[in-house]
Amino acid sequence: MFDVTNSRNPGTLPDEHPTTVGRGRTGLAIALFAAIVVLIGVDLAEDSSTGAASGHLGIEAIVMVLAAAGIVALWRGLRQAQARVARLDADLERARLEAARYREEAADALRGLGHAIDAQFDRWALTPAEREVGLLMLKGLSHREIATVRTTSEATVRQQALSIYRKSDLRNRSELSAFFLEDLLLPR
């Protein structure tokens, strides 16, 4: 029997959450700006105690204020990015819960559809390779993606797709999909 669930996005996260990648760089930039503020502050204190020109002290003070403004801007940007990440994480979790609910509600129908697809592939006398290609096409994968999944050439996948169309007396991927899905998509 064929599994008709979507294999393109299995719903797993990599070891490092992709939204944490920029956090380290922003933290480093904030630390560097903070170091600049401290070093310029120390230099200002030393220069003022030795009687440096007020123009020189003014320029250093401006650089120190700009570095402090850089810290504030980076911090605000980081906080906004963290808020966006939190919203995206919440949206992703809601989508996962909705998908799980749909899969649970549709489990019997999906199993039945899987059996129906398998039986029709038997009637068309598809080879095991053609069956796999047909299923992956029904799942929406491109010929290139199917070739990658099956570790074969795209030309081989195209030939297998043509063989499926010939054996099924269908003209293309759209007709193949419609063959299995048309009756499922009727209005209530």
PDB file of C-alpha atoms in Angstrom:
ATOM      1  CA  MET A   1       0.000   0.000   0.000  1.00  0.00           C
ATOM      2  CA  PHE A   2       1.143   3.565  -0.701  1.00  0.00           C
ATOM      3  CA  ASP A   3       1.278   6.271   1.933  1.00  0.00           C
ATOM      4  CA  VAL A   4      -0.383   9.439   0.629  1.00  0.00           C
ATOM      5  CA  THR A   5       0.877  11.820   3.323  1.00  0.00           C
ATOM      6  CA  ASN A   6       3.189  14.663   2.293  1.00  0.00           C
ATOM      7  CA  SER A   7       6.826  13.572   2.470  1.00  0.00           C
ATOM      8  CA  ARG A   8       8.227  16.912   1.258  1.00  0.00           C
ATOM      9  CA  ASN A   9       8.014  18.549   4.686  1.00  0.00           C
ATOM     10  CA  PRO A  10       8.226  15.980   7.462  1.00  0.00           C
ATOM     11  CA  GLY A  11       7.933  18.667  10.147  1.00  0.00           C
ATOM     12  CA  THR A  12      11.276  18.150  11.840  1.00  0.00           C
ATOM     13  CA  LEU A  13      13.539  20.960  12.954  1.00  0.00           C
ATOM     14  CA  PRO A  14      17.298  20.872  12.511  1.00  0.00           C
ATOM     15  CA  ASP A  15      19.490  20.618  15.600  1.00  0.00           C
ATOM     16  CA  GLU A  16      19.873  24.406  15.707  1.00  0.00           C
ATOM     17  CA  HIS A  17      16.677  26.388  15.291  1.00  0.00           C
ATOM     18  CA  PRO A  18      17.165  28.591  12.192  1.00  0.00           C
ATOM     19  CA  THR A  19      15.919  31.696  14.019  1.00  0.00           C
ATOM     20  CA  THR A  20      18.852  31.626  16.467  1.00  0.00           C
ATOM     21  CA  VAL A  21      21.509  32.077  13.779  1.00  0.00           C
ATOM     22  CA  GLY A  22      21.520  35.925  13.823  1.00  0.00           C
ATOM     23  CA  ARG A  23      21.429  36.219  17.609  1.00  0.00           C
ATOM     24  CA  GLY A  24      25.122  35.470  18.077  1.00  0.00           C
ATOM     25  CA  ARG A  25      26.195  38.030  15.474  1.00  0.00           C
ATOM     26  CA  THR A  26      23.978  40.721  16.968  1.00  0.00           C
ATOM     27  CA  GLY A  27      25.316  39.958  20.440  1.00  0.00           C
ATOM     28  CA  LEU A  28      28.871  40.211  19.138  1.00  0.00           C
ATOM     29  CA  ALA A  29      28.106  43.560  17.479  1.00  0.00           C
ATOM     30  CA  ILE A  30      26.555  44.870  20.706  1.00  0.00           C
ATOM     31  CA  ALA A  31      29.612  43.715  22.668  1.00  0.00           C
ATOM     32  CA  LEU A  32      31.944  45.425  20.191  1.00  0.00           C
ATOM     33  CA  PHE A  33      29.971  48.688  20.362  1.00  0.00           C
ATOM     34  CA  ALA A  34      30.008  48.445  24.172  1.00  0.00           C
ATOM     35  CA  ALA A  35      33.787  47.947  24.119  1.00  0.00           C
ATOM     36  CA  ILE A  36      34.116  51.025  21.886  1.00  0.00           C
ATOM     37  CA  VAL A  37      31.972  53.074  24.308  1.00  0.00           C
ATOM     38  CA  VAL A  38      34.086  51.958  27.279  1.00  0.00           C
ATOM     39  CA  LEU A  39      37.417  52.553  25.522  1.00  0.00           C
ATOM     40  CA  ILE A  40      36.357  55.980  24.279  1.00  0.00           C
ATOM     41  CA  GLY A  41      35.045  56.819  27.768  1.00  0.00           C
ATOM     42  CA  VAL A  42      38.423  55.860  29.271  1.00  0.00           C
ATOM     43  CA  ASP A  43      40.207  57.887  26.577  1.00  0.00           C
ATOM     44  CA  LEU A  44      37.928  60.882  27.203  1.00  0.00           C
ATOM     45  CA  ALA A  45      38.627  60.748  30.933  1.00  0.00           C
ATOM     46  CA  GLU A  46      42.378  60.583  30.314  1.00  0.00           C
ATOM     47  CA  ASP A  47      42.334  63.294  27.646  1.00  0.00           C
ATOM     48  CA  SER A  48      40.284  65.659  29.820  1.00  0.00           C
ATOM     49  CA  SER A  49      42.655  65.151  32.775  1.00  0.00           C
ATOM     50  CA  THR A  50      45.658  66.017  30.577  1.00  0.00           C
ATOM     51  CA  GLY A  51      43.985  69.145  29.196  1.00  0.00           C
ATOM     52  CA  ALA A  52      43.246  67.994  25.626  1.00  0.00           C
ATOM     53  CA  ALA A  53      41.603  70.442  23.243  1.00  0.00           C
ATOM     54  CA  SER A  54      37.836  70.768  23.583  1.00  0.00           C
ATOM     55  CA  GLY A  55      37.381  70.034  19.835  1.00  0.00           C
ATOM     56  CA  HIS A  56      39.195  66.715  20.267  1.00  0.00           C
ATOM     57  CA  LEU A  57      37.105  65.887  23.347  1.00  0.00           C
ATOM     58  CA  GLY A  58      33.918  66.843  21.475  1.00  0.00           C
ATOM     59  CA  ILE A  59      34.708  64.529  18.554  1.00  0.00           C
ATOM     60  CA  GLU A  60      35.447  61.646  20.909  1.00  0.00           C
ATOM     61  CA  ALA A  61      32.213  62.344  22.807  1.00  0.00           C
ATOM     62  CA  ILE A  62      30.258  62.278  19.521  1.00  0.00           C
ATOM     63  CA  VAL A  63      31.859  58.945  18.561  1.00  0.00           C
ATOM     64  CA  MET A  64      31.004  57.564  22.000  1.00  0.00           C
ATOM     65  CA  VAL A  65      27.363  58.734  21.694  1.00  0.00           C
ATOM     66  CA  LEU A  66      27.126  57.208  18.194  1.00  0.00           C
ATOM     67  CA  ALA A  67      28.495  53.900  19.493  1.00  0.00           C
ATOM     68  CA  ALA A  68      25.942  53.983  22.331  1.00  0.00           C
ATOM     69  CA  ALA A  69      23.207  54.733  19.770  1.00  0.00           C
ATOM     70  CA  GLY A  70      24.450  51.706  17.799  1.00  0.00           C
ATOM     71  CA  ILE A  71      23.983  49.550  20.897  1.00  0.00           C
ATOM     72  CA  VAL A  72      20.434  50.843  21.371  1.00  0.00           C
ATOM     73  CA  ALA A  73      19.579  50.312  17.670  1.00  0.00           C
ATOM     74  CA  LEU A  74      20.984  46.779  17.656  1.00  0.00           C
ATOM     75  CA  TRP A  75      19.228  45.927  20.925  1.00  0.00           C
ATOM     76  CA  ARG A  76      15.888  47.194  19.600  1.00  0.00           C
ATOM     77  CA  GLY A  77      16.386  45.282  16.355  1.00  0.00           C
ATOM     78  CA  LEU A  78      17.188  42.129  18.302  1.00  0.00           C
ATOM     79  CA  ARG A  79      14.095  42.520  20.487  1.00  0.00           C
ATOM     80  CA  GLN A  80      11.891  43.090  17.408  1.00  0.00           C
ATOM     81  CA  ALA A  81      13.401  40.051  15.688  1.00  0.00           C
ATOM     82  CA  GLN A  82      12.804  37.963  18.806  1.00  0.00           C
ATOM     83  CA  ALA A  83       9.170  39.109  18.880  1.00  0.00           C
ATOM     84  CA  ARG A  84       8.766  38.177  15.195  1.00  0.00           C
ATOM     85  CA  VAL A  85      10.356  34.789  15.864  1.00  0.00           C
ATOM     86  CA  ALA A  86       7.987  34.193  18.769  1.00  0.00           C
ATOM     87  CA  ARG A  87       5.003  35.029  16.530  1.00  0.00           C
ATOM     88  CA  LEU A  88       6.327  32.766  13.759  1.00  0.00           C
ATOM     89  CA  ASP A  89       6.935  29.944  16.231  1.00  0.00           C
ATOM     90  CA  ALA A  90       3.368  30.316  17.513  1.00  0.00           C
ATOM     91  CA  ASP A  91       2.022  30.320  13.932  1.00  0.00           C
ATOM     92  CA  LEU A  92       4.104  27.248  13.100  1.00  0.00           C
ATOM     93  CA  GLU A  93       2.845  25.424  16.167  1.00  0.00           C
ATOM     94  CA  ARG A  94      -0.769  26.298  15.284  1.00  0.00           C
ATOM     95  CA  ALA A  95      -0.193  25.012  11.732  1.00  0.00           C
ATOM     96  CA  ARG A  96       1.328  21.786  13.073  1.00  0.00           C
ATOM     97  CA  LEU A  97      -1.601  21.242  15.413  1.00  0.00           C
ATOM     98  CA  GLU A  98      -4.047  21.917  12.577  1.00  0.00           C
ATOM     99  CA  ALA A  99      -2.189  19.479  10.294  1.00  0.00           C
ATOM    100  CA  ALA A 100      -2.192  16.837  13.033  1.00  0.00           C
ATOM    101  CA  ARG A 101      -5.921  17.367  13.579  1.00  0.00           C
ATOM    102  CA  TYR A 102      -6.564  17.073   9.831  1.00  0.00           C
ATOM    103  CA  ARG A 103      -4.452  13.908   9.558  1.00  0.00           C
ATOM    104  CA  GLU A 104      -6.339  12.390  12.493  1.00  0.00           C
ATOM    105  CA  GLU A 105      -9.734  13.284  11.030  1.00  0.00           C
ATOM    106  CA  ALA A 106      -8.778  12.158   7.536  1.00  0.00           C
ATOM    107  CA  ALA A 107      -6.821   9.014   8.510  1.00  0.00           C
ATOM    108  CA  ASP A 108      -9.488   6.545   7.339  1.00  0.00           C
ATOM    109  CA  ALA A 109     -10.082   8.442   4.119  1.00  0.00           C
ATOM    110  CA  LEU A 110      -6.354   8.674   3.439  1.00  0.00           C
ATOM    111  CA  ARG A 111      -5.915   4.948   4.080  1.00  0.00           C
ATOM    112  CA  GLY A 112      -8.802   4.263   1.729  1.00  0.00           C
ATOM    113  CA  LEU A 113      -7.328   6.556  -0.895  1.00  0.00           C
ATOM    114  CA  GLY A 114      -3.973   4.820  -0.514  1.00  0.00           C
ATOM    115  CA  HIS A 115      -5.629   1.440  -1.087  1.00  0.00           C
ATOM    116  CA  ALA A 116      -7.557   2.806  -4.079  1.00  0.00           C
ATOM    117  CA  ILE A 117      -4.396   4.239  -5.644  1.00  0.00           C
ATOM    118  CA  ASP A 118      -2.556   0.972  -5.053  1.00  0.00           C
ATOM    119  CA  ALA A 119      -5.389  -1.051  -6.637  1.00  0.00           C
ATOM    120  CA  GLN A 120      -5.544   1.261  -9.659  1.00  0.00           C
ATOM    121  CA  PHE A 121      -1.780   1.030 -10.122  1.00  0.00           C
ATOM    122  CA  ASP A 122      -2.250  -2.781 -10.131  1.00  0.00           C
ATOM    123  CA  ARG A 123      -4.951  -2.478 -12.834  1.00  0.00           C
ATOM    124  CA  TRP A 124      -2.627  -0.337 -14.935  1.00  0.00           C
ATOM    125  CA  ALA A 125       0.162  -2.943 -14.419  1.00  0.00           C
ATOM    126  CA  LEU A 126       2.699  -0.353 -13.311  1.00  0.00           C
ATOM    127  CA  THR A 127       6.184  -1.562 -12.439  1.00  0.00           C
ATOM    128  CA  PRO A 128       7.431  -0.907  -8.884  1.00  0.00           C
ATOM    129  CA  ALA A 129       9.512   2.025 -10.169  1.00  0.00           C
ATOM    130  CA  GLU A 130       6.533   3.471 -12.042  1.00  0.00           C
ATOM    131  CA  ARG A 131       4.346   3.074  -8.959  1.00  0.00           C
ATOM    132  CA  GLU A 132       6.852   5.015  -6.877  1.00  0.00           C
ATOM    133  CA  VAL A 133       7.177   7.739  -9.515  1.00  0.00           C
ATOM    134  CA  GLY A 134       3.387   7.930  -9.846  1.00  0.00           C
ATOM    135  CA  LEU A 135       2.931   8.307  -6.110  1.00  0.00           C
ATOM    136  CA  LEU A 136       5.610  10.981  -5.872  1.00  0.00           C
ATOM    137  CA  MET A 137       3.989  12.842  -8.761  1.00  0.00           C
ATOM    138  CA  LEU A 138       0.642  12.670  -6.948  1.00  0.00           C
ATOM    139  CA  LYS A 139       2.364  14.147  -3.898  1.00  0.00           C
ATOM    140  CA  GLY A 140       3.407  17.096  -6.039  1.00  0.00           C
ATOM    141  CA  LEU A 141       7.124  16.500  -6.475  1.00  0.00           C
ATOM    142  CA  SER A 142       8.730  17.719  -9.695  1.00  0.00           C
ATOM    143  CA  HIS A 143      10.620  15.343 -11.964  1.00  0.00           C
ATOM    144  CA  ARG A 144      13.887  16.774 -10.625  1.00  0.00           C
ATOM    145  CA  GLU A 145      12.788  16.229  -7.011  1.00  0.00           C
ATOM    146  CA  ILE A 146      11.662  12.687  -7.792  1.00  0.00           C
ATOM    147  CA  ALA A 147      15.033  11.976  -9.438  1.00  0.00           C
ATOM    148  CA  THR A 148      16.790  13.225  -6.315  1.00  0.00           C
ATOM    149  CA  VAL A 149      14.606  11.160  -3.966  1.00  0.00           C
ATOM    150  CA  ARG A 150      15.030   8.025  -6.094  1.00  0.00           C
ATOM    151  CA  THR A 151      18.726   8.696  -6.852  1.00  0.00           C
ATOM    152  CA  THR A 152      18.163   8.370 -10.574  1.00  0.00           C
ATOM    153  CA  SER A 153      18.318  10.727 -13.533  1.00  0.00           C
ATOM    154  CA  GLU A 154      15.608  13.208 -14.376  1.00  0.00           C
ATOM    155  CA  ALA A 155      15.424  11.663 -17.873  1.00  0.00           C
ATOM    156  CA  THR A 156      14.616   8.267 -16.330  1.00  0.00           C
ATOM    157  CA  VAL A 157      11.841   9.817 -14.254  1.00  0.00           C
ATOM    158  CA  ARG A 158      10.421  11.525 -17.354  1.00  0.00           C
ATOM    159  CA  GLN A 159      10.404   8.198 -19.218  1.00  0.00           C
ATOM    160  CA  GLN A 160       8.690   6.469 -16.295  1.00  0.00           C
ATOM    161  CA  ALA A 161       6.096   9.273 -16.164  1.00  0.00           C
ATOM    162  CA  LEU A 162       5.431   8.863 -19.893  1.00  0.00           C
ATOM    163  CA  SER A 163       5.022   5.123 -19.351  1.00  0.00           C
ATOM    164  CA  ILE A 164       2.493   5.794 -16.581  1.00  0.00           C
ATOM    165  CA  TYR A 165       0.520   8.122 -18.863  1.00  0.00           C
ATOM    166  CA  ARG A 166       0.581   5.548 -21.678  1.00  0.00           C
ATOM    167  CA  LYS A 167      -0.519   2.652 -19.433  1.00  0.00           C
ATOM    168  CA  SER A 168      -3.241   4.724 -17.771  1.00  0.00           C
ATOM    169  CA  ASP A 169      -4.441   6.359 -20.992  1.00  0.00           C
ATOM    170  CA  LEU A 170      -3.989   9.761 -19.340  1.00  0.00           C
ATOM    171  CA  ARG A 171      -2.163  12.658 -20.969  1.00  0.00           C
ATOM    172  CA  ASN A 172      -0.301  14.380 -18.139  1.00  0.00           C
ATOM    173  CA  ARG A 173       0.229  14.918 -14.428  1.00  0.00           C
ATOM    174  CA  SER A 174      -2.930  17.013 -14.114  1.00  0.00           C
ATOM    175  CA  GLU A 175      -5.069  14.227 -15.518  1.00  0.00           C
ATOM    176  CA  LEU A 176      -3.299  11.700 -13.272  1.00  0.00           C
ATOM    177  CA  SER A 177      -4.070  13.797 -10.192  1.00  0.00           C
ATOM    178  CA  ALA A 178      -7.629  14.476 -11.329  1.00  0.00           C
ATOM    179  CA  PHE A 179      -8.185  10.738 -11.875  1.00  0.00           C
ATOM    180  CA  PHE A 180      -7.688  10.088  -8.156  1.00  0.00           C
ATOM    181  CA  LEU A 181      -8.906  13.359  -6.654  1.00  0.00           C
ATOM    182  CA  GLU A 182     -11.846  14.453  -8.793  1.00  0.00           C
ATOM    183  CA  ASP A 183     -14.529  12.647  -6.777  1.00  0.00           C
ATOM    184  CA  LEU A 184     -12.963  13.730  -3.484  1.00  0.00           C
ATOM    185  CA  LEU A 185     -13.305  17.410  -4.340  1.00  0.00           C
ATOM    186  CA  LEU A 186     -17.022  17.505  -5.109  1.00  0.00           C
ATOM    187  CA  PRO A 187     -18.978  20.165  -3.210  1.00  0.00           C
ATOM    188  CA  ARG A 188     -21.173  18.954  -0.359  1.00  0.00           C
TER     189      ARG A 188
END
